[in-house]
XYZ file of C-alpha atoms in Angstrom:
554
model
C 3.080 25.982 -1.887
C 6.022 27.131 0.289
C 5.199 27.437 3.821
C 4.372 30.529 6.231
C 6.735 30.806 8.951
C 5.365 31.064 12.519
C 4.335 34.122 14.313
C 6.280 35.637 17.701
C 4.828 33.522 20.787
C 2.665 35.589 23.601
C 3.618 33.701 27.019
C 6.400 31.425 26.191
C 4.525 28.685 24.174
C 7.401 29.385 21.062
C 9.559 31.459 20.141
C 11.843 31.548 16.267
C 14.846 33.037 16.044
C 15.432 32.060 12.248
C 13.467 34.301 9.207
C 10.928 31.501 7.442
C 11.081 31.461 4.016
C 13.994 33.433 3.113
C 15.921 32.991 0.160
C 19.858 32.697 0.421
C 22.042 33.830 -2.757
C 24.811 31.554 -2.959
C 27.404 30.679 -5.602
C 26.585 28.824 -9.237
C 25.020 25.786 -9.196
C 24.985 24.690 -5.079
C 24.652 21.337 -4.286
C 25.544 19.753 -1.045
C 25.078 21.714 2.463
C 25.987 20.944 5.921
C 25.020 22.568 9.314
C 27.641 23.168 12.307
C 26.670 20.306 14.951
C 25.206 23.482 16.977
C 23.484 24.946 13.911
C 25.301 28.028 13.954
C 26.600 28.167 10.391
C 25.463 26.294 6.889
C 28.155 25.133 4.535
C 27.219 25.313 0.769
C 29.434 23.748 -1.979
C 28.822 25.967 -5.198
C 29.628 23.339 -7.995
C 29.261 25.896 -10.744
C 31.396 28.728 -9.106
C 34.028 26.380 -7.191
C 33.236 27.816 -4.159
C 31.731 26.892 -0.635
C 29.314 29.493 0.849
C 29.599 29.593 4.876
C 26.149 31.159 6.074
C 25.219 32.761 9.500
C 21.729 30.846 10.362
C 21.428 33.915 12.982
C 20.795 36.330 10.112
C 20.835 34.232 7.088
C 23.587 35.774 5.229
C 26.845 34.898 3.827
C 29.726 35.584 5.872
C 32.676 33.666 3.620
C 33.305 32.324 0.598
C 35.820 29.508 0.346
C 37.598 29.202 -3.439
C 38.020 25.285 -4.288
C 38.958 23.070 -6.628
C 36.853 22.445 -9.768
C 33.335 20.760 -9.407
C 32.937 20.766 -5.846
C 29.223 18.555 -4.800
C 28.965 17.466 -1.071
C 29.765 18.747 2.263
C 30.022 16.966 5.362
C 31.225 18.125 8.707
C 32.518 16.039 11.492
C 30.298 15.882 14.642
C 32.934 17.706 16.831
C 32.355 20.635 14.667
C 36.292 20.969 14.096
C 36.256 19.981 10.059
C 34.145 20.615 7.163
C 34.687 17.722 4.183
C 33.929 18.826 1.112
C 34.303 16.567 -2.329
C 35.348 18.505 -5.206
C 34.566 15.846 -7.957
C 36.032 17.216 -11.190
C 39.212 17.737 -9.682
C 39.123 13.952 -7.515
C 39.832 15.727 -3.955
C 38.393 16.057 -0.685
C 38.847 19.386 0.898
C 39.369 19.940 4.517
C 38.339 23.157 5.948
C 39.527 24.114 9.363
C 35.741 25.561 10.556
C 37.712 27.976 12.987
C 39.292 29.880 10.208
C 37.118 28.826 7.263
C 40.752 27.461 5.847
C 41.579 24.332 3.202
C 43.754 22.959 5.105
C 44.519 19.786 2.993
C 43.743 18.395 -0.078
C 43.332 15.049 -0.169
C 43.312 12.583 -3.699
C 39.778 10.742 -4.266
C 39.508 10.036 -7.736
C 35.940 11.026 -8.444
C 35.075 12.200 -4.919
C 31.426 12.540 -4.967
C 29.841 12.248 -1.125
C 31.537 12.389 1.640
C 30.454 11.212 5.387
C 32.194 11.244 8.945
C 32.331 8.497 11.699
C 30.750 9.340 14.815
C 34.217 10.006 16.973
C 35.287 12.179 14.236
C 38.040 10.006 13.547
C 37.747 8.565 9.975
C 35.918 10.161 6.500
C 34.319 8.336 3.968
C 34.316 9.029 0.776
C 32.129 7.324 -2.263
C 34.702 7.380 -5.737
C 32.081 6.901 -8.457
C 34.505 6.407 -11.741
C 36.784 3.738 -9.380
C 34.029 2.163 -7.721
C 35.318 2.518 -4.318
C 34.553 4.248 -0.935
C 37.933 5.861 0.394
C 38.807 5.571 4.278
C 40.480 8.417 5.436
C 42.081 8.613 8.860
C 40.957 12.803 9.981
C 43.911 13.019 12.213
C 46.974 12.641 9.618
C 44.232 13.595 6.216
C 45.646 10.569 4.614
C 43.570 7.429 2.975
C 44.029 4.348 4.711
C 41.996 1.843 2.716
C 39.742 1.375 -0.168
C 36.964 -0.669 0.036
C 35.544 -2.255 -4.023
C 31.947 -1.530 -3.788
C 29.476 -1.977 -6.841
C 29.232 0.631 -10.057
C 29.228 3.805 -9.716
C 29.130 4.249 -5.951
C 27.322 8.291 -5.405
C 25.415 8.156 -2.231
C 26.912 7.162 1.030
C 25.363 7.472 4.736
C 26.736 5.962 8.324
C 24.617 4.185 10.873
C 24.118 6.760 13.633
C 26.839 4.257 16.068
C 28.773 4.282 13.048
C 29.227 0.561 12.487
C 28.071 0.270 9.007
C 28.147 2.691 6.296
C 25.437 2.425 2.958
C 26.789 2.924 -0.547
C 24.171 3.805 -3.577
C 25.751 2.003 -6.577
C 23.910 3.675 -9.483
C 24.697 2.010 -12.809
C 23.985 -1.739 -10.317
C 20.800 -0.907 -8.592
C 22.126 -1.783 -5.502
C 22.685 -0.189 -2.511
C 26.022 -2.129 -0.934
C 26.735 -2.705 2.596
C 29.592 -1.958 4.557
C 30.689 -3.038 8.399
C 33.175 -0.531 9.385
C 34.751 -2.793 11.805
C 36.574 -4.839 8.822
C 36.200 -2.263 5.907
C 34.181 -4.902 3.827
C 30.823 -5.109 1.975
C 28.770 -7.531 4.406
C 25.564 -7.677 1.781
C 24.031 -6.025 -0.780
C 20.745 -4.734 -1.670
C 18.738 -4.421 -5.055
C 16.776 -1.628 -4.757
C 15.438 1.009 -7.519
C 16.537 2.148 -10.734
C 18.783 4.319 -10.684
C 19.609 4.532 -6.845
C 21.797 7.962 -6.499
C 21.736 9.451 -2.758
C 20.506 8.286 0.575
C 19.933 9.024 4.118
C 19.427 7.046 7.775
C 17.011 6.956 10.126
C 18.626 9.277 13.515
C 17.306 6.124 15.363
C 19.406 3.907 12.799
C 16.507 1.910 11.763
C 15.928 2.248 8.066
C 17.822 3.838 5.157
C 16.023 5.869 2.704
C 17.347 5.637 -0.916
C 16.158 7.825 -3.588
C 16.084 5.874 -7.427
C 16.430 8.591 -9.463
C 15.469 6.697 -12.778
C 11.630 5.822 -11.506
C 11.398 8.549 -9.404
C 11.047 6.625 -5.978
C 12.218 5.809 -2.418
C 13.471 2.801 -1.436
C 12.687 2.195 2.716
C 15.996 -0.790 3.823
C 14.975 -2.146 6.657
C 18.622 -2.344 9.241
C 18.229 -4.867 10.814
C 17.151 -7.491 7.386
C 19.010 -5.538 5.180
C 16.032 -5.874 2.877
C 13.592 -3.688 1.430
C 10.431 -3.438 2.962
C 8.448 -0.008 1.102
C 8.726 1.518 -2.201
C 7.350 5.041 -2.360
C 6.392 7.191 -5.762
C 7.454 10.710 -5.514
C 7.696 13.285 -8.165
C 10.394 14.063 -10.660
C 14.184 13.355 -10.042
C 14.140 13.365 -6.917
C 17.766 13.759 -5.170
C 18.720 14.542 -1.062
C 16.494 12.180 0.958
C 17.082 13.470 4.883
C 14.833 12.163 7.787
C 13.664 14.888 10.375
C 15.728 14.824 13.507
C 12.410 13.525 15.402
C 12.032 10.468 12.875
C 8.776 10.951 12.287
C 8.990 12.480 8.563
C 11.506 11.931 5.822
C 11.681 15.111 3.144
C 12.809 14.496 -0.375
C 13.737 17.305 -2.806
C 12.343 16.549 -6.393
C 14.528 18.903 -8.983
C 12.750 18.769 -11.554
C 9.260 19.044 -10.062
C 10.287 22.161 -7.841
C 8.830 20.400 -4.741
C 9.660 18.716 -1.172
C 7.894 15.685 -1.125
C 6.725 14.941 2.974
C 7.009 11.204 3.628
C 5.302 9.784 6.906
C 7.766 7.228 8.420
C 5.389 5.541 9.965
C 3.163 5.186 6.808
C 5.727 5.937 4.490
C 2.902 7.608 2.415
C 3.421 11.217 1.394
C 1.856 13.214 3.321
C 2.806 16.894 1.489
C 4.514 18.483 -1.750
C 5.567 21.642 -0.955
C 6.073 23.956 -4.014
C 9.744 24.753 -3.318
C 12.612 27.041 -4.895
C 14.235 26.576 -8.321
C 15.875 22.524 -8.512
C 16.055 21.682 -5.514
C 18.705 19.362 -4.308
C 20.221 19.554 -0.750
C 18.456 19.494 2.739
C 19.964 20.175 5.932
C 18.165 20.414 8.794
C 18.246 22.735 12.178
C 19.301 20.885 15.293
C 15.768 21.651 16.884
C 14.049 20.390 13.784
C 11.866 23.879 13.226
C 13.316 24.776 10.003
C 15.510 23.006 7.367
C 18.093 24.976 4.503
C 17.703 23.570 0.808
C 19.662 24.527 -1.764
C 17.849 25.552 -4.855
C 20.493 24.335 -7.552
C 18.757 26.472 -11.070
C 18.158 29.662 -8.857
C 21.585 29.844 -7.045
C 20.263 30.301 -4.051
C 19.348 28.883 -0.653
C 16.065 28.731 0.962
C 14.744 28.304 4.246
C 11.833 26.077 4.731
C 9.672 26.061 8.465
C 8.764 22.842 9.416
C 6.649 23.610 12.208
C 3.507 22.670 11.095
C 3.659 19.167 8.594
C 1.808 19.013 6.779
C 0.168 22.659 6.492
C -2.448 21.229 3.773
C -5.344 18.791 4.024
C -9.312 18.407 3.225
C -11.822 20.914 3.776
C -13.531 17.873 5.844
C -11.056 17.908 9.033
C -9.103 14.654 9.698
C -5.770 15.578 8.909
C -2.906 14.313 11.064
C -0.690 17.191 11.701
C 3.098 17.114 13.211
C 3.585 20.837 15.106
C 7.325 21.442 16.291
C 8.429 23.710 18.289
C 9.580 24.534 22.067
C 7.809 24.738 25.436
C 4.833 22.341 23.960
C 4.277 20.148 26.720
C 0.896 19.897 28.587
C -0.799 21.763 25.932
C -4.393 22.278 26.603
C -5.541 23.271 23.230
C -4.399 23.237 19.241
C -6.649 25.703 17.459
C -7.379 26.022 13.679
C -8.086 28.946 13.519
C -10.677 29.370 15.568
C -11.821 25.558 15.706
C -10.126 23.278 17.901
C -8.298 20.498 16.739
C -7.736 17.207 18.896
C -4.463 16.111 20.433
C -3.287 13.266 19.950
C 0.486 12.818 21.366
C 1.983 15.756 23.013
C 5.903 16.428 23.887
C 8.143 19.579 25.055
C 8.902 19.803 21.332
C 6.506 18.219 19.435
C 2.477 17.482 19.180
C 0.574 15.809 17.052
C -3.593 16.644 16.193
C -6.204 16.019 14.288
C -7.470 19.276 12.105
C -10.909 19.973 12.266
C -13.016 20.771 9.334
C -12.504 24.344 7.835
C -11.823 26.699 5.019
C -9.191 29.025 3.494
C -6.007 29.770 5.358
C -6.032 29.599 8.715
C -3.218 30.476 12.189
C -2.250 27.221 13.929
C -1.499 28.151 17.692
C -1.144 25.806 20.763
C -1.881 26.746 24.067
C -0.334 25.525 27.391
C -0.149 26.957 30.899
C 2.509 29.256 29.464
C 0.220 31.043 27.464
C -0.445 30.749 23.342
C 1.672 30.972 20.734
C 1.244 30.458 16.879
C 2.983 28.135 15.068
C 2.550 28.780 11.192
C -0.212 28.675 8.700
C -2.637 25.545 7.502
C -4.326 25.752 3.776
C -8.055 23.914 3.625
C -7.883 22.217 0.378
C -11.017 21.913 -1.738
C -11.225 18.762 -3.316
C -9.817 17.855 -6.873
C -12.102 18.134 -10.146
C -10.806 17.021 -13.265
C -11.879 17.974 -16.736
C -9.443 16.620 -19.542
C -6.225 14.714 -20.627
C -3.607 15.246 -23.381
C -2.866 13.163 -24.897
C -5.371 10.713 -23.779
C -3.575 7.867 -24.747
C -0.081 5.799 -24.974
C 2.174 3.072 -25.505
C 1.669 0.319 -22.792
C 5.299 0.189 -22.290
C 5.015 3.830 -21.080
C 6.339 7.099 -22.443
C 8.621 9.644 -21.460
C 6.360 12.623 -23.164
C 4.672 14.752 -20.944
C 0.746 14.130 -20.559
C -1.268 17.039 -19.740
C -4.169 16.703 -17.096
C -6.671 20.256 -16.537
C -8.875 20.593 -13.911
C -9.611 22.646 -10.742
C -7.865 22.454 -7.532
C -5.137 20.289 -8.564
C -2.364 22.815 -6.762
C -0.288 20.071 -3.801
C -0.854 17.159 -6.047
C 0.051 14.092 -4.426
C 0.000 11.311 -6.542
C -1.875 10.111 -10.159
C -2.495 7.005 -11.029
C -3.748 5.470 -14.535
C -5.297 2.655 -13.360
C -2.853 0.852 -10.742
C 0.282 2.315 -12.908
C 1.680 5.428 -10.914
C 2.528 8.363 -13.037
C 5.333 10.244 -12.526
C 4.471 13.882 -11.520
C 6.942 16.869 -13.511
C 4.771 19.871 -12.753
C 2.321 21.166 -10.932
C -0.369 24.207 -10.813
C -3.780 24.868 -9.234
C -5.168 24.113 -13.127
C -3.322 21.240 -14.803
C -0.363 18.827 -13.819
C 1.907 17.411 -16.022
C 2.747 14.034 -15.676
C 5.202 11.160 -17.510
C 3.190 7.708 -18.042
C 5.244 3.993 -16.843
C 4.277 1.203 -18.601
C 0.965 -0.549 -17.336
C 0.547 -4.397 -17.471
C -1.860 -4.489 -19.738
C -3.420 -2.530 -23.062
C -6.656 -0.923 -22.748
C -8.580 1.995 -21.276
C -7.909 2.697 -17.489
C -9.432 5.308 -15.004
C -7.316 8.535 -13.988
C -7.182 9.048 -10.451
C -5.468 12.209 -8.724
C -4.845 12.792 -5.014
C -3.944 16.022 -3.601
C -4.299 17.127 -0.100
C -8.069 17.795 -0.660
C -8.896 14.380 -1.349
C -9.094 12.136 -4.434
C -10.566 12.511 -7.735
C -11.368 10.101 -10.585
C -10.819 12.041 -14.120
C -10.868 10.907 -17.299
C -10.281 7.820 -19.093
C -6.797 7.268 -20.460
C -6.242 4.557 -22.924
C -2.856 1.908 -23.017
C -2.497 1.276 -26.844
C -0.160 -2.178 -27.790
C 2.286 -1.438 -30.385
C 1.297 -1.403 -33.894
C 2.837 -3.973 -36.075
C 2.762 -4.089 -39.996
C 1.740 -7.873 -41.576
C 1.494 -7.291 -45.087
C 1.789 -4.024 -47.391
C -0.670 -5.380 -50.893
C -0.013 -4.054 -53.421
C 3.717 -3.944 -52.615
C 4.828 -1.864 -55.718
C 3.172 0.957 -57.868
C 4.375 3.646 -60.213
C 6.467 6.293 -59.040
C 4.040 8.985 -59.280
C 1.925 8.152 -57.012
C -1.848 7.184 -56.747
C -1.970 3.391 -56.008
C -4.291 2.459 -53.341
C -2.494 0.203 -50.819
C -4.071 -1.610 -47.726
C -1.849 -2.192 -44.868
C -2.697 -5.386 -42.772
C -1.739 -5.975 -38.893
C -2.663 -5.293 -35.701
C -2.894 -2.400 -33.299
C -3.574 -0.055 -35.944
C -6.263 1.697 -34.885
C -5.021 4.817 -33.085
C -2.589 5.411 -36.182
C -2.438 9.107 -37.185
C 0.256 9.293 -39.477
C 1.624 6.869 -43.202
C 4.744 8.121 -44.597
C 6.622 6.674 -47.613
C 10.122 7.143 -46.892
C 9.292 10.238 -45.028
C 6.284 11.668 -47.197
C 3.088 12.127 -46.009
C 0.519 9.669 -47.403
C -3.356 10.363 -47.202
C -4.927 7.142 -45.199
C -7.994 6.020 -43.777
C -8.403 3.357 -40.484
C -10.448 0.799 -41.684
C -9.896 -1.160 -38.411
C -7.883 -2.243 -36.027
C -6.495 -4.736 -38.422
C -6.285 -2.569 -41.382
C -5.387 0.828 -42.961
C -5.944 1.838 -46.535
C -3.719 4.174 -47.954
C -2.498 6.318 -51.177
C 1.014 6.286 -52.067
C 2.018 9.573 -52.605
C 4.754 10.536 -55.710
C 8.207 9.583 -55.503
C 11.253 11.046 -56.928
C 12.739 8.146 -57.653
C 12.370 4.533 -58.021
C 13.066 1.576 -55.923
C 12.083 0.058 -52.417
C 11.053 2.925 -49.942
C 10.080 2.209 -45.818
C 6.350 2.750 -44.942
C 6.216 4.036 -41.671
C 3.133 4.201 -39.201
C 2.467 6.178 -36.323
C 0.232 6.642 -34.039
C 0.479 7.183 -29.775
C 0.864 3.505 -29.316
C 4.319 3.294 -31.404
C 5.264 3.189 -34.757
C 5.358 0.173 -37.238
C 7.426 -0.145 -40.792
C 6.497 -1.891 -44.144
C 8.196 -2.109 -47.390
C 6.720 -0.793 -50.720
C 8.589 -0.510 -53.838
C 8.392 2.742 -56.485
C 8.306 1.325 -60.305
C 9.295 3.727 -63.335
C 6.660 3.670 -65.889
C 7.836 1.897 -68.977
C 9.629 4.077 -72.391
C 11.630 3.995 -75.054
């Protein structure tokens, strides 16, 4: 569910000055995006259009539109607000634009330039070379690369420590995330994280780095100061731009195939929200005061703007929620109302408070009130809790699947998380009737329960059954005439789910006899000679060999 923006203030409790939930078009295919340092202006590199989109955040349009080389992904600019970095990958540059004039003023060679991230002082640029596995130095005064620094395959992602002493390098094709001390220019350590690590982002207080794995569709939480992981967190479907709220307290990941932004607590690192967001989403940047953040929306071609002033806007009918409210002017609030039910306070800052909702129902205004006067913040949705009524397929291979599994029910819209059994599913799409999830392998065969958690609560489903491969012992007899008709029992194990024979690609009629045995028909055969049995079924497949005889003449 995308989120309400918040209402004009009465006394001076808030006030917005951005349009919630507006929807940007950009170029082709946008990727990376960057904010000024004072949030004036959004930079948007169009990958499919070779272009970079420069958008007023006063009125949310675009103002310029910067031709590029082919393929550019990332943007980047420097915290002195002079230069905007942009990689243009195809092509193996990084673009400088002079932010005064909206300019290229140099292009420099990075084979494979894919992300792109400036030092503190605004003094060096680095840049992640995926096909060379390197990460570029680049001195920003003379646009020329000083060093290159060997890093492990297929270096994407690439963040800096907010002092800029150490920079973090997401090696994809090594599962590592590499370590580098900017003092020396050398990998210090390196950490296994995910599968599949591609993008990552750090902490503003420098504490942890957040990696996303694209291939399991989770978060790795590095811990700074061990240089070790210390959380793994299951989101939803390729999930790409991790970026931690300028307050710390949540981290937002957009999940492209899922259409969502998943909400990660920081201090849980549970999520906390899926917002139903836009068309791929890819890139986050957020606003300086940390009200509102811009995504881009990579299938739409567009750019949308998501409020953030009330995280998460969705929890249980029963009250209990912890909810983060942003904002201005929030200190010494005397009241946080649900509607018309209070909620209670529980940590309270100029520009930021934290309650507990109270029970309630439907959709409901969240204001605060302080000596000031009151002034509403955005929207919360009272979830009902989960029911589910069915699964399909209702069972799979225990090493997993990557075919889409099918679970109906009622109130399923914000979906959370599904497990079968302990094994966390992987979540693709979501609606208030049914999500569809992908199934990772589970440690053992056998039944297990489905459980679903949305922010509504929990809800235990049907069963869904782990089947062990089939495999094929004996085929007796092993030969019969070539048109057809012998009756053939198939020996081995796992074969009781089977729901499809073949004889080199012909249907054969079949019954299960057990789990240990199948008895079969061969069907006719054009031909003679040795044919491949094949058996199906949702645990696997499993082969045999029979052989086709002519019948005998003159």
């Amino acid at each position: 569910m995308s989120q309400s923006g918040p209402s004009q203030a009465r006394g001076f409790a808030f006030t917005a000055s951005f349009v919630a939930g507006a929807s940007i078009p950009v170029g082709d295919t946008p990727q990376g995006i960057a904010l000024t340092p004072s949030g004036a202006r959004a930079y948007v590199a169009n990958r499919g259009s070779n272009t970079v989109s420069v958008i007023d955040t006063a009125t949310n349009t675009v103002t310029d539109t910067i031709p590029t080389g082919v393929g550019p992904t990332y943007v980047s600019t420097s915290p002195d607000g002079l230069r905007t970095y942009v990689t243009i990958n195809v092509d193996g540059l990084l673009s400088v634009i002079d932010t005064a004039t909206n300019a290229i003023i140099a292009d420099i060679a990075v084979p494979g330039a894919s992300v792109a991230v400036v030092t503190p002082d605004s003094t060096r640029v680095y840049v992640s070379g995926q096909p060379t596995n390197t990460v570029s130095v680049i001195d920003a005064t003379t646009n020329t690369v000083t060093g290159t620094i060997p890093v492990g395959d297929s270096p994407i992602g690439l963040a800096l420590t907010p002092d800029g002493t150490r920079a973090y390098v997401a090696c994809i094709a090594s599962n590592t995330v590499d370590v580098i001390d900017t003092a020396t220019n050398a990998v210090i350590d390196t950490v296994a994280v995910g599968v599949t690590p591609i993008l990552l982002s750090v902490a503003p207080d420098g504490a942890h780095v957040y990696v996303t794995n694209v291939g399991n569709s989770t978060v790795s939480v590095i811990d700074t100061a061990t240089d070790t992981v210390t959380a793994t967190i299951g989101v939803s479907a390729q999930p790409r731009f991790p970026k931690v709220s300028p307050d710390g307290m949540h981290m937002y990941v957009a999940n492209a195939d899922a259409d969502t932004i998943a909400v990660i607590d920081t201090a849980t690192n549970v999520v906390v929200e899926n917002i139903g967001f836009g068309d791929g989403p890819t890139g986050i940047a957020f606003a300086p005061d940390g009200t509102h953040a811009y995504v881009t929306n990579t299938v739409a071609g567009t750019v949308g703007v998501l409020a953030l002033t009330v995280i998460p806007n969705q929890g249980s009918t029963a009250g209990g929620t912890p909810v983060t409210l942003t904002g201005h002017h929030l200190a010494n609030a005397t009241a946080v109302r649900f509607g018309t039910a209070q909620g209670v306070i529980t940590a309270n800052t100029d520009t930021s408070l934290t309650a507990l909702a109270p029970a309630g129902s439907g959709v409901v205004p969240v204001s605060v009130t302080t000596a000031g006067g009151t002034g509403v913040l955005g929207n919360f949705y009272y979830r009902p809790a989960p029911v589910l009524t069915g699964i399909s397929p209702a069972a799979g291979p225990v090493a997993g699947s990557d075919d889409e599994i099918v679970i109906t029910g009622r109130n399923l819209d914000g979906a959370l998380d599904v497990y079968f059994g302990t094994t966390r599913a992987v979540i693709q799409t979501v609606s208030d009737s049914q999500v569809t999830v992908r199934a990772a392998a589970a440690p053992a065969a056998g039944p297990v329960v489905v459980t679903l958690a949305t922010p509504g609560g929990r809800a235990d489903g049907p069963y869904y059954t782990y089947l062990s491969p089939p495999a094929v012992t004996s085929v007796t007899p092993s030969a019969g005439p070539t048109y057809g008709g012998t009756v053939v029992t198939i020996t081995g194990t796992g074969l009781i789910a089977i729901d499809s024979v073949t004889f080199n690609g012909t249907p054969a009629s079949f019954a299960v006899d057990s789990d240990a045995a199948l008895t079969v028909t061969s069907p006719p055969s054009g031909a003679e000679g040795p044919v491949t049995v094949t058996l199906s079924g949702p645990g696997g497949t499993a082969t045999g060999s029979f052989t086709y005889l002519s019948r005998p003449d003159v």
